[in-house]
Amino acid sequence: KPMIESFHYVNNEIMRENYQLMDEYYFFDDLIENLRSAKKVGWKTIWISPNYAQHKNYIDTIDYAFPNIYQALMYFNKTKYY
């Protein structure tokens, strides 16, 4: 990370192994550079940062932002199953 080749490799492996199992992939990270690369391969991006409120500065890169991984997982658990 953040080399785009790494993300292409992983994306290709996911597609090869699980072609039609899922239509969205979520990538959690604290570094904008890594999120930018994940976004380029079509993944949903989740920024984990105490500065999460500044996510609007990266509207083209960040889909979701949370102050910590716990709150992010609680959000996705709640929206997926309720």
PDB file of C-alpha atoms in Angstrom:
ATOM      1  CA  LYS A   1       0.000   0.000   0.000  1.00  0.00           C
ATOM      2  CA  PRO A   2      -0.591   2.633  -1.358  1.00  0.00           C
ATOM      3  CA  MET A   3       0.749   1.327  -4.679  1.00  0.00           C
ATOM      4  CA  ILE A   4      -2.206   0.798  -6.991  1.00  0.00           C
ATOM      5  CA  GLU A   5      -0.703  -2.447  -8.274  1.00  0.00           C
ATOM      6  CA  SER A   6      -1.272  -4.020  -4.852  1.00  0.00           C
ATOM      7  CA  PHE A   7      -4.935  -3.126  -4.973  1.00  0.00           C
ATOM      8  CA  HIS A   8      -5.313  -4.400  -8.529  1.00  0.00           C
ATOM      9  CA  TYR A   9      -3.716  -7.692  -7.515  1.00  0.00           C
ATOM     10  CA  VAL A  10      -6.044  -8.161  -4.545  1.00  0.00           C
ATOM     11  CA  ASN A  11      -9.068  -7.079  -6.552  1.00  0.00           C
ATOM     12  CA  ASN A  12      -8.233  -9.573  -9.300  1.00  0.00           C
ATOM     13  CA  GLU A  13      -7.796 -12.357  -6.737  1.00  0.00           C
ATOM     14  CA  ILE A  14     -11.151 -11.525  -5.144  1.00  0.00           C
ATOM     15  CA  MET A  15     -12.869 -11.535  -8.520  1.00  0.00           C
ATOM     16  CA  ARG A  16     -11.206 -14.798  -9.507  1.00  0.00           C
ATOM     17  CA  GLU A  17     -12.181 -16.575  -6.293  1.00  0.00           C
ATOM     18  CA  ASN A  18     -15.584 -15.040  -5.552  1.00  0.00           C
ATOM     19  CA  TYR A  19     -16.771 -13.702  -8.860  1.00  0.00           C
ATOM     20  CA  GLN A  20     -20.453 -13.264  -8.140  1.00  0.00           C
ATOM     21  CA  LEU A  21     -20.663 -13.586  -4.377  1.00  0.00           C
ATOM     22  CA  MET A  22     -20.540  -9.887  -3.607  1.00  0.00           C
ATOM     23  CA  ASP A  23     -20.948  -6.684  -5.540  1.00  0.00           C
ATOM     24  CA  GLU A  24     -19.279  -4.324  -3.053  1.00  0.00           C
ATOM     25  CA  TYR A  25     -16.015  -4.433  -1.173  1.00  0.00           C
ATOM     26  CA  TYR A  26     -15.215  -2.240   1.815  1.00  0.00           C
ATOM     27  CA  PHE A  27     -11.729  -1.028   2.660  1.00  0.00           C
ATOM     28  CA  PHE A  28     -10.956   0.431   6.093  1.00  0.00           C
ATOM     29  CA  ASP A  29      -7.802   2.492   6.591  1.00  0.00           C
ATOM     30  CA  ASP A  30      -6.432   5.514   8.376  1.00  0.00           C
ATOM     31  CA  LEU A  31      -4.332   6.807   5.475  1.00  0.00           C
ATOM     32  CA  ILE A  32      -5.885   8.845   2.679  1.00  0.00           C
ATOM     33  CA  GLU A  33      -3.287   7.578   0.163  1.00  0.00           C
ATOM     34  CA  ASN A  34      -4.385   3.985   0.724  1.00  0.00           C
ATOM     35  CA  LEU A  35      -8.048   4.931   0.488  1.00  0.00           C
ATOM     36  CA  ARG A  36      -7.403   6.748  -2.767  1.00  0.00           C
ATOM     37  CA  SER A  37      -5.906   3.594  -4.284  1.00  0.00           C
ATOM     38  CA  ALA A  38      -8.780   1.446  -3.025  1.00  0.00           C
ATOM     39  CA  LYS A  39     -11.275   3.887  -4.527  1.00  0.00           C
ATOM     40  CA  LYS A  40      -9.547   3.600  -7.915  1.00  0.00           C
ATOM     41  CA  VAL A  41     -10.295  -0.136  -8.035  1.00  0.00           C
ATOM     42  CA  GLY A  42     -13.933   0.481  -7.154  1.00  0.00           C
ATOM     43  CA  TRP A  43     -14.029  -0.380  -3.467  1.00  0.00           C
ATOM     44  CA  LYS A  44     -16.054   1.495  -0.869  1.00  0.00           C
ATOM     45  CA  THR A  45     -13.674   3.395   1.373  1.00  0.00           C
ATOM     46  CA  ILE A  46     -13.917   3.931   5.112  1.00  0.00           C
ATOM     47  CA  TRP A  47     -11.588   6.403   6.771  1.00  0.00           C
ATOM     48  CA  ILE A  48     -10.783   5.685  10.426  1.00  0.00           C
ATOM     49  CA  SER A  49      -9.369   8.825  11.986  1.00  0.00           C
ATOM     50  CA  PRO A  50      -9.857  11.142  14.950  1.00  0.00           C
ATOM     51  CA  ASN A  51     -10.140  13.822  12.244  1.00  0.00           C
ATOM     52  CA  TYR A  52     -13.011  11.979  10.548  1.00  0.00           C
ATOM     53  CA  ALA A  53     -15.149  15.140  10.406  1.00  0.00           C
ATOM     54  CA  GLN A  54     -12.743  16.484   7.789  1.00  0.00           C
ATOM     55  CA  HIS A  55     -13.799  13.749   5.350  1.00  0.00           C
ATOM     56  CA  LYS A  56     -15.654  16.325   3.255  1.00  0.00           C
ATOM     57  CA  ASN A  57     -12.235  17.553   2.125  1.00  0.00           C
ATOM     58  CA  TYR A  58     -11.817  14.164   0.396  1.00  0.00           C
ATOM     59  CA  ILE A  59     -15.283  13.678  -1.073  1.00  0.00           C
ATOM     60  CA  ASP A  60     -13.821  11.981  -4.176  1.00  0.00           C
ATOM     61  CA  THR A  61     -11.920   9.464  -2.030  1.00  0.00           C
ATOM     62  CA  ILE A  62     -13.853   8.707   1.154  1.00  0.00           C
ATOM     63  CA  ASP A  63     -17.282   7.076   1.224  1.00  0.00           C
ATOM     64  CA  TYR A  64     -17.580   6.825   5.009  1.00  0.00           C
ATOM     65  CA  ALA A  65     -15.615   8.242   7.955  1.00  0.00           C
ATOM     66  CA  PHE A  66     -15.528   7.302  11.625  1.00  0.00           C
ATOM     67  CA  PRO A  67     -13.391   8.241  14.615  1.00  0.00           C
ATOM     68  CA  ASN A  68     -12.567   4.587  15.388  1.00  0.00           C
ATOM     69  CA  ILE A  69     -13.037   1.072  14.046  1.00  0.00           C
ATOM     70  CA  TYR A  70     -15.582   0.190  16.737  1.00  0.00           C
ATOM     71  CA  GLN A  71     -18.012   2.890  15.620  1.00  0.00           C
ATOM     72  CA  ALA A  72     -17.500   1.938  11.986  1.00  0.00           C
ATOM     73  CA  LEU A  73     -18.272  -1.714  12.631  1.00  0.00           C
ATOM     74  CA  MET A  74     -21.297  -0.830  14.738  1.00  0.00           C
ATOM     75  CA  TYR A  75     -22.617   1.349  11.915  1.00  0.00           C
ATOM     76  CA  PHE A  76     -22.196  -1.340   9.259  1.00  0.00           C
ATOM     77  CA  ASN A  77     -23.591  -4.054  11.484  1.00  0.00           C
ATOM     78  CA  LYS A  78     -26.656  -1.943  12.191  1.00  0.00           C
ATOM     79  CA  THR A  79     -27.281  -0.935   8.568  1.00  0.00           C
ATOM     80  CA  LYS A  80     -26.724  -4.427   7.171  1.00  0.00           C
ATOM     81  CA  TYR A  81     -28.993  -6.347   9.479  1.00  0.00           C
ATOM     82  CA  TYR A  82     -31.698  -3.947  10.679  1.00  0.00           C
TER      83      TYR A  82
END
